[in-house]
Amino acid sequence: MADTSNFEEAKNAYENGIDFVGPTLSGYTEKSPKIDHPDYDLIKALVDDGLPVIAEGKIHTPEQLKKVIEIDPAGIVIGGAITRPLQIARTFTSVFDQMKDK
């Protein structure tokens, strides 16, 4: 599997023998949009082009997962949203921090 940040990287990887492509790096490089959610547009473009996509990267909520499922990639990886308890806890404690500042 190739972790990629944009359509061209994924297409190139697949054409060079990679079995699966993932939009994992989208949002983390200068060649991809700076977003804090899955790159739905990239996942859809890759799926529509017939590439075997493992959707991975920035899937933080069940709602985001549902949108990715609707695109119908070959597979989906939920990473930090379930494997990083400190990160999960910070999303909740940040609410209290924001309320203290008011």
CSV table of C-alpha atoms in Angstrom, one decimal:
chain,number,residue,atom,x,y,z
A,1,MET,CA,0.0,0.0,0.0
A,2,ALA,CA,1.2,3.5,-0.8
A,3,ASP,CA,0.4,6.4,1.5
A,4,THR,CA,-0.2,9.3,-0.8
A,5,SER,CA,-1.2,13.0,-0.5
A,6,ASN,CA,-2.8,13.6,-3.9
A,7,PHE,CA,-4.3,12.0,-7.0
A,8,GLU,CA,-1.1,12.1,-9.1
A,9,GLU,CA,0.9,10.3,-6.4
A,10,ALA,CA,-1.7,7.6,-6.0
A,11,LYS,CA,-2.1,7.1,-9.7
A,12,ASN,CA,1.7,6.9,-10.2
A,13,ALA,CA,2.0,4.4,-7.3
A,14,TYR,CA,-0.7,2.2,-8.7
A,15,GLU,CA,0.7,2.3,-12.2
A,16,ASN,CA,4.1,1.2,-10.8
A,17,GLY,CA,2.7,-1.9,-9.1
A,18,ILE,CA,1.3,-0.9,-5.8
A,19,ASP,CA,-1.7,-3.0,-4.8
A,20,PHE,CA,-3.6,-0.4,-2.8
A,21,VAL,CA,-3.4,3.4,-2.5
A,22,GLY,CA,-4.3,5.4,0.5
A,23,PRO,CA,-5.0,9.2,0.9
A,24,THR,CA,-3.2,8.9,4.2
A,25,LEU,CA,-0.9,11.9,3.7
A,26,SER,CA,-3.5,14.3,2.3
A,27,GLY,CA,-3.5,17.4,4.5
A,28,TYR,CA,0.1,16.9,5.6
A,29,THR,CA,2.0,18.0,2.6
A,30,GLU,CA,2.3,21.1,0.5
A,31,LYS,CA,0.8,19.2,-2.4
A,32,SER,CA,-2.5,18.6,-0.7
A,33,PRO,CA,-5.3,20.7,0.8
A,34,LYS,CA,-5.0,21.7,4.5
A,35,ILE,CA,-8.1,20.1,6.0
A,36,ASP,CA,-9.0,18.5,9.3
A,37,HIS,CA,-11.2,15.8,8.0
A,38,PRO,CA,-10.9,13.0,5.5
A,39,ASP,CA,-10.1,14.1,2.0
A,40,TYR,CA,-13.5,13.0,0.6
A,41,ASP,CA,-12.8,14.5,-2.8
A,42,LEU,CA,-9.5,12.6,-3.2
A,43,ILE,CA,-11.0,9.3,-2.0
A,44,LYS,CA,-13.9,9.7,-4.4
A,45,ALA,CA,-11.6,10.7,-7.4
A,46,LEU,CA,-9.5,7.6,-6.7
A,47,VAL,CA,-12.5,5.3,-6.4
A,48,ASP,CA,-14.1,6.8,-9.5
A,49,ASP,CA,-10.9,6.2,-11.4
A,50,GLY,CA,-11.0,2.5,-10.5
A,51,LEU,CA,-8.1,2.5,-8.1
A,52,PRO,CA,-8.1,0.1,-5.1
A,53,VAL,CA,-8.4,2.6,-2.3
A,54,ILE,CA,-7.8,2.0,1.4
A,55,ALA,CA,-9.4,5.1,2.9
A,56,GLU,CA,-7.2,6.3,5.8
A,57,GLY,CA,-6.4,9.6,7.4
A,58,LYS,CA,-8.3,12.0,9.6
A,59,ILE,CA,-11.4,9.9,10.1
A,60,HIS,CA,-12.2,11.1,13.6
A,61,THR,CA,-16.0,10.7,14.0
A,62,PRO,CA,-18.7,8.2,13.1
A,63,GLU,CA,-20.2,10.8,10.8
A,64,GLN,CA,-17.0,11.1,8.9
A,65,LEU,CA,-16.8,7.3,8.6
A,66,LYS,CA,-20.3,7.2,7.2
A,67,LYS,CA,-19.4,9.7,4.5
A,68,VAL,CA,-16.3,7.6,3.6
A,69,ILE,CA,-18.4,4.4,3.5
A,70,GLU,CA,-20.8,6.0,1.1
A,71,ILE,CA,-17.8,6.6,-1.3
A,72,ASP,CA,-17.2,2.8,-1.3
A,73,PRO,CA,-13.5,2.4,-1.1
A,74,ALA,CA,-12.0,-1.2,-1.0
A,75,GLY,CA,-11.3,-0.7,2.7
A,76,ILE,CA,-11.2,1.8,5.5
A,77,VAL,CA,-8.7,2.3,8.4
A,78,ILE,CA,-9.7,4.0,11.6
A,79,GLY,CA,-6.5,4.9,13.3
A,80,GLY,CA,-5.9,7.5,15.9
A,81,ALA,CA,-9.6,8.0,16.5
A,82,ILE,CA,-9.6,4.8,18.4
A,83,THR,CA,-6.0,4.0,19.2
A,84,ARG,CA,-4.9,7.2,20.9
A,85,PRO,CA,-6.7,7.7,24.2
A,86,LEU,CA,-4.8,10.8,25.1
A,87,GLN,CA,-5.8,12.4,21.8
A,88,ILE,CA,-9.4,11.4,22.3
A,89,ALA,CA,-9.4,12.9,25.9
A,90,ARG,CA,-7.9,16.2,24.6
A,91,THR,CA,-10.8,16.7,22.2
A,92,PHE,CA,-13.1,16.7,25.3
A,93,THR,CA,-10.9,18.6,27.6
A,94,SER,CA,-10.5,21.3,25.0
A,95,VAL,CA,-14.2,22.2,25.4
A,96,PHE,CA,-13.5,23.0,29.1
A,97,ASP,CA,-10.4,25.0,28.2
A,98,GLN,CA,-12.5,27.1,25.7
A,99,MET,CA,-15.2,27.7,28.2
A,100,LYS,CA,-12.7,28.9,30.8
A,101,ASP,CA,-11.4,31.6,28.4
A,102,LYS,CA,-14.9,33.1,28.1
